[in-house]
Each structure stands twice: as structure tokens, then as C-alpha cells.
Amino acid sequence: MQQSIRVLIAKPGLDGHDRGAKVVARALRDAGMEVIYTGLRQTPEMIAEAALQEDVDVVGLSILSGAHLVLVPRVMELLRANGQDNMHVIVGGIIPDEDVAVLKEAGVAEVYGPGSSTEKMVTDIRAAILGEPVA
Amino acid sequence: MDLVEGVRQGNRLALARMLTQVENDTPLGREGLNRLFPFTGKAHLIGITGSPGTGKSSLACRLAKAFRALPEQPKVAIIAIDPTSPFSGGALLGDRVRMRDLSGDGGVFIRSMASRGALGGLARTTSSVAQVLDSAGYGLIFIETVGAGQSEVDIARLAHTVLVVEAPGLGDDIQAIKAGILEIADILVVNKADLAGADQTMRVLRSMIDLGYPSRLLRGCNPRAEDAHGVMVEEALPPWEPPVLQTVSASGQGVDEVVHAIQQHRDYLLQSNQWRQRDADRLQNGLDVLLQATLVARLRASLPTQAYEQILNQMSDRQLSPFEAVAHLMELSSVVQKK
């Protein structure tokens, strides 16, 4: 029996900057996770569909366009509609401090802004999915 | 929710979760496969293989779209396999990037798989994953291999029809006559045919096919033959000769011809009874692999504690040869019948 944490990394919306998403995808891969990368300019519907088909444990959304307050709740809504209620959703990108609370209210587990450590991201995900203690 | 019931009723969440169980080879996954197996054997499994960067994912996307546009609208699944890192055990599965056009079609199901250490272009459980999709009513299942190159031939054992995808400028005529990946092709596709050198690649592949099928030059002269008693009989179906086709995935040019060739190959397999033969070969291969794994596991479990490690140490010290080591282990095992 072989198991791996499966993560979907997606970029909803219209900004074309995927450097951050690729850095995160690479870091999670190096931490032994299976990362499904979907590319630029995804609609919330496309992301929810991919999360369903791939039966991932984690959805990571990278947004630099400022549209996070529209896009993220929509993704959450669609995940729930598909029956994936307990999905561990994380958000990265340029998110103003006052919006972080709003996103968490919508069900987002964590928001990682510029300068976040990928190590912390890995520890957080492993703690949430595998129940590993946070060092 | 019972996952097996869900899979049979077309519940996509149940299907996705069952695929995870099967991919991880859990007890739940095995029990699910036992119950779903009677419903398998209907799907047309189509392998897509070829070097990295030849456009396998884009072609799979185009083909899936073309099949969905047919009047009968078959349900189409794609299993896309990418390599697992031997160092971290992680994987970056990026085939979906090329398949965004399929999004929103409820009759298409795409699943990415990491190879998880298996060589040969597939993951160990790809065959089982295909069985689940088959039992869920997906009539066409495309299986896109890792794309490592020349020895990636496991797909030939799994699929009914194998597409080998080439692109211009990747090798000369010696590459084309080497044993391995080109030998397993039922259909050869030169993708990116808008690039320079496409005609040259087509010529090389066609001449390779000519070398492999010399008898085709005579075909048509003698469509009927006499048996030993001089009675005219229908000649057996001639061997399938892989067509060499050109596509441009980016524009969709040539895709309809590939669809047509896939349908022709399916008809050929059914008429020549090779459909059944390939199915039997696949099942036998799966059975042998499972049998070996089970026997090894039982043997290991039956050995006294540390015996395996001690014998391995003796081998490292060059006190035992591999053959002697196996003989010792057989002697020590309680499941092997002693002579």
C-alpha cells in the first residue's frame, strides 16, 4: 500500500503570473507530495472539476489579480456542491491583511503572502492531512 | 455512500474516491475491484506513448474531443501518467495543463497518476485504474504514458491500440529500426507536422513499416487461396499494417484521420479475434504479476526473524552466491514444500 498527499495547484482568474504557483508546486513535490498543476487562467468551475476527478487532499489557489474575494468563495461553494466539504484549501498571492480574515471565514485554511516559507507550508499541510504534530 | 454502487450509478465523486483506493492498493480498493470486475472488458483501451515533448497530452485532448463529437458520444476517460521523483517520492503531474478544453464536459473524466517507482511508462496500478473506469461505463480510455523513451513497452500489454507519437527532428533512420517503442505501434503519428522536417520523419517511418511488412507488396494479387483439397477458402485476415499519420495538435489538423484509424484498428481486432486474445494476454500478465507478488510476500512472512537480513549479509561478504542464497531461503521457509 502506497499513499501520497495529493495537491491541486491552480491559478484562477486572469493574471498571468505563475512563478509563485510553480515555486510552491516544486516545493511540495520535493516534500514527497503528488502535485497536479493545471496552468493559468482557470475558472472556479474548472478548478472544482479537477479537484473532484483527481480526488485531491489539498487545493492551493494562487491569485495576484485582486479578485480573490470573488474567486475563492466561488471555488469553496463549488467544492461543497461536489461533496468535497472538508477540502484543505490554501491561498497564496497578494492578499491584503483585512481580506485574510474574510477568506478564512469562507473556509480557507491558511493564506500565504509574499515571503512565506515553503517549509511552513509543507509542515502545515502534513499536520492537516496526516495529523502530524507541528514542530 | 457505497463506492461500488456509486461508481456503477455514474457518481463522479464515488468514482474519484474508488480510483484513489485502487491506486493506493488498499483493502477497500481490492474489495471494490472484486465487485466491479464482472462489469469490465467493454472499454477500448488506447495507449499514447512517445518521447517527452512530442505532444501526447495535447493529442489526447484533441482525440477525446473528436470522439465526444461523434453521434454516439462515447464517454471518454484519460489516464495521464507522469514520473515520480526517485529522491523525494513526490511528483509534478502537469498533463492537465494541455487538456483544459475538455473541462465542463460531464462525459469526460481525466485522472493524473504518478508512476510511483514503476518503470516501463505506467504505474503499478494503472491497469486496475483502467478497470474501474471501464466498469463505470467509459467506452474509450486513453492511457498516456510517462514518455521516457525507447523501452516504454508496458503499454503494449495493457492497451488494445497503441499510438506512438513522434515529432520532427528527433532521430534518424537508425532510431526507427531499433527494437522497442516503434515495434509496439498500431498507429504511428507524426505530431507537430507543421514544423520543418515532418516529411522526412514520415518517410523514415514509412520505410520502416515497409521493411517490417514485405508481404504487403504481394497482397491483393491473391485474395483467395486454395486449401489442401483444392477448395477455395477465404484467406486469413492480413496482418495489421500500422498507418503513419500527420497531425498538428495545436490546430487539430489530421485528428479526424487518427480517430478513423483508431476505429479501423478496433474493427480489425474484433474481426481477427485479436480483441479477445489481447484481453486474455492482459489478464494473464496481471495474474502472473499478482501471483509473484503474493508468493514473495508469503515466503518473506514465513521466514524466521532476521533470516532474510542474515542471508543478505552473507551475500555482501561474498560467502553466498545469489543462487545459494535463494536455496537457503527456500530451505528455511515454512510455506515451500520440502523435497
Tab-separated table of C-alpha atoms in Angstrom:
chain	number	residue	atom	x	y	z
A	1	MET	CA	0.000	0.000	0.000
A	2	GLN	CA	1.446	3.292	-1.064
A	3	GLN	CA	-0.085	6.639	-0.269
A	4	SER	CA	0.795	10.193	-1.092
A	5	ILE	CA	-0.709	13.539	-0.253
A	6	ARG	CA	-2.316	14.787	-3.461
A	7	VAL	CA	-2.416	18.530	-4.062
A	8	LEU	CA	-4.038	20.561	-6.818
A	9	ILE	CA	-2.275	23.846	-7.589
A	10	ALA	CA	-4.422	26.165	-9.651
A	11	LYS	CA	-4.437	29.747	-10.817
A	12	PRO	CA	-7.985	31.098	-11.004
A	13	GLY	CA	-8.700	34.324	-12.806
A	14	LEU	CA	-6.907	36.370	-15.372
A	15	ASP	CA	-3.469	37.328	-14.084
A	16	GLY	CA	-0.642	35.664	-15.950
A	17	HIS	CA	1.963	35.347	-13.226
A	18	ASP	CA	2.532	31.727	-12.297
A	19	ARG	CA	6.046	31.907	-10.858
A	20	GLY	CA	4.748	31.647	-7.296
A	21	ALA	CA	2.475	28.727	-8.134
A	22	LYS	CA	5.382	26.895	-9.762
A	23	VAL	CA	7.692	27.515	-6.794
A	24	VAL	CA	5.070	26.099	-4.442
A	25	ALA	CA	4.357	23.142	-6.747
A	26	ARG	CA	8.052	22.357	-6.876
A	27	ALA	CA	8.484	22.653	-3.097
A	28	LEU	CA	5.560	20.342	-2.390
A	29	ARG	CA	6.871	17.851	-4.942
A	30	ASP	CA	10.238	17.867	-3.217
A	31	ALA	CA	8.423	17.216	0.056
A	32	GLY	CA	7.105	13.964	-1.430
A	33	MET	CA	3.632	15.093	-2.455
A	34	GLU	CA	1.901	14.449	-5.756
A	35	VAL	CA	1.145	17.848	-7.212
A	36	ILE	CA	-1.319	18.293	-10.036
A	37	TYR	CA	-0.643	21.548	-11.814
A	38	THR	CA	-3.409	22.908	-14.016
A	39	GLY	CA	-1.895	26.016	-15.545
A	40	LEU	CA	-3.038	29.584	-15.988
A	41	ARG	CA	-6.462	31.198	-16.287
A	42	GLN	CA	-8.710	28.605	-14.729
A	43	THR	CA	-12.340	29.273	-13.905
A	44	PRO	CA	-13.610	28.202	-10.457
A	45	GLU	CA	-15.663	25.537	-12.293
A	46	MET	CA	-12.541	24.078	-13.941
A	47	ILE	CA	-10.727	24.003	-10.598
A	48	ALA	CA	-13.561	22.278	-8.755
A	49	GLU	CA	-13.901	19.737	-11.560
A	50	ALA	CA	-10.185	18.934	-11.488
A	51	ALA	CA	-10.220	18.661	-7.674
A	52	LEU	CA	-13.090	16.182	-7.943
A	53	GLN	CA	-11.599	13.992	-10.684
A	54	GLU	CA	-8.193	13.914	-9.036
A	55	ASP	CA	-9.625	13.329	-5.522
A	56	VAL	CA	-7.003	15.631	-4.026
A	57	ASP	CA	-6.486	16.291	-0.317
A	58	VAL	CA	-5.426	19.912	-0.764
A	59	VAL	CA	-6.340	22.712	-3.182
A	60	GLY	CA	-3.860	25.572	-3.481
A	61	LEU	CA	-5.061	28.745	-5.217
A	62	SER	CA	-2.615	31.372	-6.395
A	63	ILE	CA	-4.128	34.775	-7.089
A	64	LEU	CA	-2.349	38.039	-7.846
A	65	SER	CA	-5.152	39.834	-9.627
A	66	GLY	CA	-7.035	41.178	-6.615
A	67	ALA	CA	-10.140	39.160	-7.423
A	68	HIS	CA	-9.671	36.737	-4.533
A	69	LEU	CA	-12.837	37.822	-2.699
A	70	VAL	CA	-14.891	36.733	-5.712
A	71	LEU	CA	-12.929	33.718	-6.908
A	72	VAL	CA	-12.095	31.953	-3.647
A	73	PRO	CA	-15.637	31.821	-2.166
A	74	ARG	CA	-16.896	30.595	-5.545
A	75	VAL	CA	-14.357	27.725	-5.543
A	76	MET	CA	-15.329	26.855	-1.952
A	77	GLU	CA	-19.009	26.814	-2.908
A	78	LEU	CA	-18.401	24.501	-5.877
A	79	LEU	CA	-16.209	22.126	-3.837
A	80	ARG	CA	-19.001	21.827	-1.286
A	81	ALA	CA	-21.588	21.306	-4.029
A	82	ASN	CA	-19.483	18.397	-5.306
A	83	GLY	CA	-19.414	16.794	-1.869
A	84	GLN	CA	-15.817	17.737	-1.072
A	85	ASP	CA	-16.796	19.588	2.108
A	86	ASN	CA	-13.627	19.025	4.087
A	87	MET	CA	-11.133	20.085	1.462
A	88	HIS	CA	-7.998	21.730	2.839
A	89	VAL	CA	-7.866	24.943	0.778
A	90	ILE	CA	-4.891	27.271	0.919
A	91	VAL	CA	-4.437	30.598	-0.864
A	92	GLY	CA	-1.253	32.325	-1.960
A	93	GLY	CA	-0.536	35.632	-3.633
A	94	ILE	CA	-1.127	39.288	-2.939
A	95	ILE	CA	-3.880	39.272	-0.324
A	96	PRO	CA	-4.409	42.411	1.859
A	97	ASP	CA	-4.390	41.676	5.591
A	98	GLU	CA	-8.004	42.693	6.062
A	99	ASP	CA	-9.105	40.146	3.428
A	100	VAL	CA	-7.322	37.228	5.103
A	101	ALA	CA	-9.987	37.039	7.797
A	102	VAL	CA	-12.718	37.131	5.152
A	103	LEU	CA	-11.141	34.231	3.271
A	104	LYS	CA	-10.703	32.209	6.454
A	105	GLU	CA	-14.335	32.907	7.269
A	106	ALA	CA	-15.173	31.398	3.865
A	107	GLY	CA	-13.374	28.198	4.868
A	108	VAL	CA	-9.800	28.769	3.696
A	109	ALA	CA	-7.302	27.008	5.988
A	110	GLU	CA	-4.351	29.346	5.513
A	111	VAL	CA	-3.234	32.327	3.423
A	112	TYR	CA	0.413	32.617	2.387
A	113	GLY	CA	1.557	36.054	1.294
A	114	PRO	CA	4.857	37.163	-0.248
A	115	GLY	CA	7.881	35.922	1.723
A	116	SER	CA	6.079	32.899	3.150
A	117	SER	CA	8.265	29.913	3.829
A	118	THR	CA	7.566	26.810	1.738
A	119	GLU	CA	8.787	24.732	4.678
A	120	LYS	CA	5.971	26.080	6.841
A	121	MET	CA	3.539	25.322	4.042
A	122	VAL	CA	4.719	21.704	3.942
A	123	THR	CA	4.519	21.372	7.742
A	124	ASP	CA	1.021	22.893	7.797
A	125	ILE	CA	-0.239	20.544	5.069
A	126	ARG	CA	1.275	17.459	6.679
A	127	ALA	CA	-0.231	18.466	10.029
A	128	ALA	CA	-3.668	18.979	8.489
A	129	ILE	CA	-3.778	15.868	6.283
A	130	LEU	CA	-1.708	13.336	8.212
A	131	GLY	CA	-2.289	14.751	11.682
A	132	GLU	CA	1.455	15.160	12.222
A	133	PRO	CA	2.393	17.407	15.136
A	134	VAL	CA	3.699	20.827	14.146
A	135	ALA	CA	7.309	21.137	15.253
B	1	MET	CA	-22.180	6.052	0.309
B	2	ASP	CA	-21.158	2.656	-1.059
B	3	LEU	CA	-18.409	3.463	-3.534
B	4	VAL	CA	-19.079	0.494	-5.834
B	5	GLU	CA	-22.768	1.389	-6.126
B	6	GLY	CA	-21.749	4.989	-6.743
B	7	VAL	CA	-19.317	4.011	-9.497
B	8	ARG	CA	-21.967	1.931	-11.219
B	9	GLN	CA	-24.522	4.732	-10.981
B	10	GLY	CA	-22.195	7.290	-12.521
B	11	ASN	CA	-21.437	9.262	-9.359
B	12	ARG	CA	-18.205	11.087	-10.171
B	13	LEU	CA	-17.157	11.649	-6.557
B	14	ALA	CA	-17.560	7.931	-5.813
B	15	LEU	CA	-15.561	7.124	-8.941
B	16	ALA	CA	-12.756	9.523	-7.967
B	17	ARG	CA	-12.593	8.074	-4.449
B	18	MET	CA	-12.633	4.497	-5.689
B	19	LEU	CA	-9.757	5.339	-8.052
B	20	THR	CA	-7.762	6.614	-5.060
B	21	GLN	CA	-8.412	3.408	-3.127
B	22	VAL	CA	-7.370	1.311	-6.118
B	23	GLU	CA	-4.325	3.445	-6.841
B	24	ASN	CA	-3.185	3.038	-3.228
B	25	ASP	CA	-3.983	-0.695	-3.339
B	26	THR	CA	-5.991	-0.531	-0.100
B	27	PRO	CA	-8.222	-3.381	1.155
B	28	LEU	CA	-11.247	-1.238	0.219
B	29	GLY	CA	-9.843	-0.807	-3.286
B	30	ARG	CA	-9.272	-4.539	-3.686
B	31	GLU	CA	-12.766	-5.362	-2.472
B	32	GLY	CA	-14.141	-2.745	-4.880
B	33	LEU	CA	-12.241	-4.240	-7.801
B	34	ASN	CA	-13.572	-7.693	-6.939
B	35	ARG	CA	-17.117	-6.402	-7.204
B	36	LEU	CA	-16.516	-4.231	-10.289
B	37	PHE	CA	-14.553	-6.794	-12.285
B	38	PRO	CA	-17.654	-8.519	-13.802
B	39	PHE	CA	-18.558	-5.185	-15.434
B	40	THR	CA	-15.177	-4.698	-17.118
B	41	GLY	CA	-13.966	-5.802	-20.537
B	42	LYS	CA	-16.080	-3.436	-22.613
B	43	ALA	CA	-13.841	-0.395	-22.963
B	44	HIS	CA	-11.426	0.239	-25.815
B	45	LEU	CA	-8.063	0.938	-24.158
B	46	ILE	CA	-5.883	3.215	-26.272
B	47	GLY	CA	-2.283	3.808	-25.294
B	48	ILE	CA	-0.500	7.013	-26.243
B	49	THR	CA	3.262	6.844	-25.949
B	50	GLY	CA	6.303	8.592	-27.344
B	51	SER	CA	9.204	10.778	-26.277
B	52	PRO	CA	8.687	13.748	-23.935
B	53	GLY	CA	7.563	16.869	-25.730
B	54	THR	CA	6.090	15.179	-28.796
B	55	GLY	CA	2.635	16.416	-27.806
B	56	LYS	CA	0.997	13.340	-26.290
B	57	SER	CA	-1.214	15.293	-23.871
B	58	SER	CA	-2.380	17.780	-26.475
B	59	LEU	CA	-3.155	14.946	-28.889
B	60	ALA	CA	-5.059	13.034	-26.182
B	61	CYS	CA	-7.130	16.162	-25.578
B	62	ARG	CA	-7.874	16.581	-29.292
B	63	LEU	CA	-8.772	12.910	-29.708
B	64	ALA	CA	-11.059	12.934	-26.681
B	65	LYS	CA	-12.865	15.972	-28.068
B	66	ALA	CA	-13.203	14.364	-31.508
B	67	PHE	CA	-14.658	11.149	-30.074
B	68	ARG	CA	-17.093	13.132	-27.927
B	69	ALA	CA	-18.294	14.883	-31.094
B	70	LEU	CA	-19.274	11.573	-32.726
B	71	PRO	CA	-23.034	10.855	-32.964
B	72	GLU	CA	-22.842	8.081	-30.317
B	73	GLN	CA	-20.998	10.418	-27.871
B	74	PRO	CA	-18.972	7.749	-26.062
B	75	LYS	CA	-17.868	8.535	-22.519
B	76	VAL	CA	-14.128	9.160	-22.609
B	77	ALA	CA	-11.563	8.799	-19.823
B	78	ILE	CA	-7.930	9.832	-19.875
B	79	ILE	CA	-5.310	8.399	-17.522
B	80	ALA	CA	-2.205	10.574	-17.690
B	81	ILE	CA	0.951	9.238	-16.083
B	82	ASP	CA	3.933	11.378	-15.114
B	83	PRO	CA	7.120	10.296	-13.333
B	84	THR	CA	7.608	10.127	-9.580
B	85	SER	CA	10.883	11.542	-8.275
B	86	PRO	CA	13.118	8.689	-7.110
B	87	PHE	CA	14.598	11.054	-4.497
B	88	SER	CA	11.604	12.645	-2.792
B	89	GLY	CA	8.778	10.309	-3.824
B	90	GLY	CA	6.885	13.386	-4.961
B	91	ALA	CA	5.638	14.116	-8.446
B	92	LEU	CA	4.545	17.039	-10.552
B	93	LEU	CA	1.639	15.970	-12.728
B	94	GLY	CA	1.259	18.534	-15.491
B	95	ASP	CA	-0.682	16.800	-18.243
B	96	ARG	CA	-3.921	18.562	-17.351
B	97	VAL	CA	-2.385	21.855	-18.478
B	98	ARG	CA	-2.829	20.646	-22.082
B	99	MET	CA	-6.339	19.341	-21.518
B	100	ARG	CA	-8.232	22.420	-20.400
B	101	ASP	CA	-10.510	22.312	-23.459
B	102	LEU	CA	-12.177	19.187	-22.047
B	103	SER	CA	-13.309	20.974	-18.920
B	104	GLY	CA	-17.052	21.238	-18.409
B	105	ASP	CA	-17.905	18.066	-20.353
B	106	GLY	CA	-19.571	15.617	-17.952
B	107	GLY	CA	-18.779	12.733	-20.308
B	108	VAL	CA	-15.032	13.142	-19.865
B	109	PHE	CA	-13.020	12.059	-16.838
B	110	ILE	CA	-9.306	12.870	-16.543
B	111	ARG	CA	-7.126	11.315	-13.886
B	112	SER	CA	-3.430	12.048	-13.342
B	113	MET	CA	-1.235	9.290	-11.934
B	114	ALA	CA	2.312	9.349	-10.630
B	115	SER	CA	4.448	6.398	-11.744
B	116	ARG	CA	5.423	5.700	-8.090
B	117	GLY	CA	8.680	3.972	-8.914
B	118	ALA	CA	7.455	1.658	-11.648
B	119	LEU	CA	9.476	1.604	-14.852
B	120	GLY	CA	8.061	0.935	-18.284
B	121	GLY	CA	5.941	4.075	-18.537
B	122	LEU	CA	2.951	3.091	-16.392
B	123	ALA	CA	2.240	2.959	-12.666
B	124	ARG	CA	1.778	-0.417	-10.996
B	125	THR	CA	-1.955	0.139	-10.572
B	126	THR	CA	-2.710	1.755	-13.951
B	127	SER	CA	-4.342	-1.434	-15.188
B	128	SER	CA	-6.645	-1.552	-12.148
B	129	VAL	CA	-7.488	2.140	-12.501
B	130	ALA	CA	-8.465	1.465	-16.127
B	131	GLN	CA	-10.682	-1.414	-14.959
B	132	VAL	CA	-12.594	0.868	-12.599
B	133	LEU	CA	-13.165	3.431	-15.374
B	134	ASP	CA	-14.228	0.587	-17.689
B	135	SER	CA	-16.792	-0.631	-15.136
B	136	ALA	CA	-18.069	2.938	-14.796
B	137	GLY	CA	-19.070	2.909	-18.464
B	138	TYR	CA	-16.209	4.822	-20.062
B	139	GLY	CA	-16.140	3.269	-23.546
B	140	LEU	CA	-12.842	4.808	-24.559
B	141	ILE	CA	-9.934	5.035	-22.168
B	142	PHE	CA	-6.810	6.854	-23.292
B	143	ILE	CA	-3.684	5.980	-21.321
B	144	GLU	CA	-0.876	8.456	-21.741
B	145	THR	CA	2.486	7.044	-20.647
B	146	VAL	CA	5.326	8.830	-18.879
B	147	GLY	CA	7.146	9.351	-22.145
B	148	ALA	CA	10.627	8.246	-21.164
B	149	GLY	CA	11.533	6.694	-24.475
B	150	GLN	CA	12.765	3.550	-26.051
B	151	SER	CA	11.877	0.791	-23.615
B	152	GLU	CA	8.463	2.008	-22.620
B	153	VAL	CA	6.602	-1.058	-23.806
B	154	ASP	CA	4.330	-1.992	-20.881
B	155	ILE	CA	1.557	-0.074	-22.590
B	156	ALA	CA	1.522	-2.704	-25.367
B	157	ARG	CA	0.429	-5.306	-22.809
B	158	LEU	CA	-2.291	-3.085	-21.402
B	159	ALA	CA	-3.851	-1.352	-24.413
B	160	HIS	CA	-5.839	-2.696	-27.346
B	161	THR	CA	-4.478	0.018	-29.615
B	162	VAL	CA	-1.124	1.759	-29.198
B	163	LEU	CA	-0.429	5.161	-30.719
B	164	VAL	CA	3.248	6.051	-30.902
B	165	VAL	CA	3.665	9.802	-31.225
B	166	GLU	CA	6.760	11.213	-32.884
B	167	ALA	CA	7.759	14.743	-33.701
B	168	PRO	CA	10.058	16.004	-36.464
B	169	GLY	CA	13.769	16.176	-35.784
B	170	LEU	CA	14.099	13.592	-33.026
B	171	GLY	CA	16.200	10.940	-34.707
B	172	ASP	CA	17.458	9.425	-37.901
B	173	ASP	CA	16.561	6.216	-39.697
B	174	ILE	CA	18.632	4.073	-37.315
B	175	GLN	CA	16.415	5.162	-34.401
B	176	ALA	CA	13.467	3.994	-36.437
B	177	ILE	CA	14.685	0.423	-36.893
B	178	LYS	CA	15.825	-0.084	-33.290
B	179	ALA	CA	13.802	-2.538	-31.293
B	180	GLY	CA	11.412	-1.188	-28.711
B	181	ILE	CA	8.880	1.525	-28.812
B	182	LEU	CA	8.248	1.693	-32.553
B	183	GLU	CA	7.635	-2.048	-32.686
B	184	ILE	CA	4.606	-1.738	-30.434
B	185	ALA	CA	2.872	0.878	-32.582
B	186	ASP	CA	-0.525	0.077	-34.065
B	187	ILE	CA	-0.757	3.635	-35.326
B	188	LEU	CA	2.182	5.995	-35.835
B	189	VAL	CA	1.514	9.694	-35.529
B	190	VAL	CA	3.930	12.435	-36.551
B	191	ASN	CA	2.704	15.334	-34.452
B	192	LYS	CA	3.800	18.960	-34.878
B	193	ALA	CA	3.669	18.270	-38.605
B	194	ASP	CA	3.785	21.995	-39.301
B	195	LEU	CA	7.443	22.028	-38.245
B	196	ALA	CA	10.327	21.630	-40.665
B	197	GLY	CA	11.423	18.035	-41.196
B	198	ALA	CA	7.972	16.461	-40.850
B	199	ASP	CA	8.082	14.972	-44.335
B	200	GLN	CA	11.483	13.440	-43.645
B	201	THR	CA	10.171	11.854	-40.420
B	202	MET	CA	7.146	10.487	-42.310
B	203	ARG	CA	9.434	8.979	-44.963
B	204	VAL	CA	11.674	7.301	-42.384
B	205	LEU	CA	8.731	5.802	-40.521
B	206	ARG	CA	7.056	4.626	-43.732
B	207	SER	CA	10.225	2.916	-44.918
B	208	MET	CA	10.496	1.219	-41.536
B	209	ILE	CA	6.957	-0.105	-41.956
B	210	ASP	CA	7.856	-1.325	-45.450
B	211	LEU	CA	10.796	-3.257	-44.010
B	212	GLY	CA	8.553	-4.890	-41.450
B	213	TYR	CA	5.730	-5.835	-43.797
B	214	PRO	CA	7.318	-7.016	-47.066
B	215	SER	CA	4.345	-9.241	-47.867
B	216	ARG	CA	2.061	-6.276	-48.394
B	217	LEU	CA	3.550	-5.756	-51.833
B	218	LEU	CA	2.005	-9.064	-52.875
B	219	ARG	CA	-1.331	-8.514	-51.217
B	220	GLY	CA	-4.259	-8.007	-53.495
B	221	CYS	CA	-2.832	-10.350	-56.135
B	222	ASN	CA	-4.194	-13.416	-54.430
B	223	PRO	CA	-7.116	-12.544	-52.195
B	224	ARG	CA	-8.404	-16.128	-52.211
B	225	ALA	CA	-6.356	-19.247	-51.787
B	226	GLU	CA	-6.844	-22.978	-52.198
B	227	ASP	CA	-6.678	-25.317	-49.254
B	228	ALA	CA	-5.017	-28.749	-49.352
B	229	HIS	CA	-8.011	-30.212	-51.165
B	230	GLY	CA	-8.096	-27.531	-53.795
B	231	VAL	CA	-11.159	-25.859	-52.315
B	232	MET	CA	-11.172	-22.096	-52.470
B	233	VAL	CA	-11.089	-20.584	-48.973
B	234	GLU	CA	-11.035	-17.050	-47.691
B	235	GLU	CA	-7.507	-16.077	-46.838
B	236	ALA	CA	-6.960	-15.236	-43.187
B	237	LEU	CA	-7.017	-11.541	-42.416
B	238	PRO	CA	-3.672	-9.991	-43.406
B	239	PRO	CA	-1.606	-8.587	-40.545
B	240	TRP	CA	-2.448	-5.070	-39.414
B	241	GLU	CA	-0.102	-2.612	-41.005
B	242	PRO	CA	0.404	0.492	-38.847
B	243	PRO	CA	-0.634	3.629	-40.713
B	244	VAL	CA	1.672	6.647	-40.486
B	245	LEU	CA	-0.359	9.804	-39.977
B	246	GLN	CA	0.375	13.506	-39.563
B	247	THR	CA	-1.230	15.798	-37.006
B	248	VAL	CA	-0.906	19.309	-35.669
B	249	SER	CA	-2.366	19.179	-32.154
B	250	ALA	CA	-2.322	22.929	-31.830
B	251	SER	CA	-4.786	23.370	-34.695
B	252	GLY	CA	-6.465	19.967	-34.767
B	253	GLN	CA	-5.274	19.219	-38.271
B	254	GLY	CA	-5.192	15.478	-39.047
B	255	VAL	CA	-7.007	14.460	-35.852
B	256	ASP	CA	-10.040	13.065	-37.701
B	257	GLU	CA	-7.768	10.700	-39.618
B	258	VAL	CA	-6.339	9.383	-36.329
B	259	VAL	CA	-9.876	8.875	-34.985
B	260	HIS	CA	-10.708	6.943	-38.139
B	261	ALA	CA	-7.558	4.797	-37.803
B	262	ILE	CA	-8.408	4.001	-34.161
B	263	GLN	CA	-11.894	2.873	-35.220
B	264	GLN	CA	-10.460	0.786	-38.057
B	265	HIS	CA	-7.997	-0.864	-35.689
B	266	ARG	CA	-10.812	-1.703	-33.298
B	267	ASP	CA	-12.790	-3.309	-36.158
B	268	TYR	CA	-9.693	-5.210	-37.229
B	269	LEU	CA	-9.115	-6.561	-33.694
B	270	LEU	CA	-12.730	-7.686	-33.433
B	271	GLN	CA	-12.787	-9.340	-36.877
B	272	SER	CA	-9.465	-11.112	-36.385
B	273	ASN	CA	-10.400	-12.252	-32.853
B	274	GLN	CA	-7.333	-10.426	-31.528
B	275	TRP	CA	-9.545	-8.310	-29.262
B	276	ARG	CA	-10.221	-11.401	-27.175
B	277	GLN	CA	-6.609	-12.520	-27.458
B	278	ARG	CA	-5.240	-9.194	-26.236
B	279	ASP	CA	-7.715	-9.229	-23.361
B	280	ALA	CA	-6.572	-12.726	-22.371
B	281	ASP	CA	-2.897	-11.693	-22.612
B	282	ARG	CA	-3.546	-8.695	-20.398
B	283	LEU	CA	-5.376	-10.760	-17.800
B	284	GLN	CA	-2.636	-13.371	-17.800
B	285	ASN	CA	0.042	-10.740	-17.352
B	286	GLY	CA	-1.886	-9.206	-14.463
B	287	LEU	CA	-2.405	-12.619	-12.887
B	288	ASP	CA	1.277	-13.519	-13.131
B	289	VAL	CA	2.378	-10.222	-11.581
B	290	LEU	CA	-0.110	-10.590	-8.725
B	291	LEU	CA	0.820	-14.227	-8.184
B	292	GLN	CA	4.521	-13.409	-7.960
B	293	ALA	CA	3.939	-10.561	-5.528
B	294	THR	CA	1.681	-12.731	-3.359
B	295	LEU	CA	4.102	-15.663	-3.312
B	296	VAL	CA	7.062	-13.441	-2.445
B	297	ALA	CA	5.086	-11.793	0.346
B	298	ARG	CA	4.044	-15.155	1.790
B	299	LEU	CA	7.551	-16.512	1.537
B	300	ARG	CA	9.016	-13.471	3.281
B	301	ALA	CA	6.387	-13.717	6.017
B	302	SER	CA	7.133	-17.393	6.591
B	303	LEU	CA	10.875	-16.908	7.177
B	304	PRO	CA	12.323	-16.871	10.705
B	305	THR	CA	13.051	-13.355	12.010
B	306	GLN	CA	16.238	-11.832	10.601
B	307	ALA	CA	16.871	-14.805	8.286
B	308	TYR	CA	16.482	-12.693	5.173
B	309	GLU	CA	18.796	-9.986	6.506
B	310	GLN	CA	21.399	-12.526	7.637
B	311	ILE	CA	21.489	-14.177	4.236
B	312	LEU	CA	21.727	-10.796	2.554
B	313	ASN	CA	24.713	-10.010	4.816
B	314	GLN	CA	26.359	-13.286	3.899
B	315	MET	CA	25.948	-12.339	0.252
B	316	SER	CA	27.568	-8.958	0.899
B	317	ASP	CA	30.501	-10.797	2.496
B	318	ARG	CA	30.667	-12.995	-0.602
B	319	GLN	CA	30.011	-16.133	1.446
B	320	LEU	CA	26.886	-16.996	-0.531
B	321	SER	CA	26.133	-16.609	-4.212
B	322	PRO	CA	22.668	-15.399	-5.210
B	323	PHE	CA	21.683	-18.944	-6.209
B	324	GLU	CA	22.860	-20.360	-2.892
B	325	ALA	CA	21.033	-17.600	-1.053
B	326	VAL	CA	17.757	-18.494	-2.753
B	327	ALA	CA	18.304	-22.194	-2.000
B	328	HIS	CA	18.889	-21.358	1.697
B	329	LEU	CA	15.796	-19.183	1.886
B	330	MET	CA	13.684	-21.932	0.307
B	331	GLU	CA	15.089	-24.361	2.861
B	332	LEU	CA	14.220	-22.007	5.743
B	333	SER	CA	10.723	-21.150	4.559
B	334	SER	CA	7.773	-22.981	6.061
B	335	VAL	CA	5.495	-22.458	3.022
B	336	VAL	CA	7.726	-24.198	0.487
B	337	GLN	CA	7.181	-27.936	0.247
B	338	LYS	CA	10.389	-29.768	1.078
B	339	LYS	CA	11.535	-32.406	-1.379
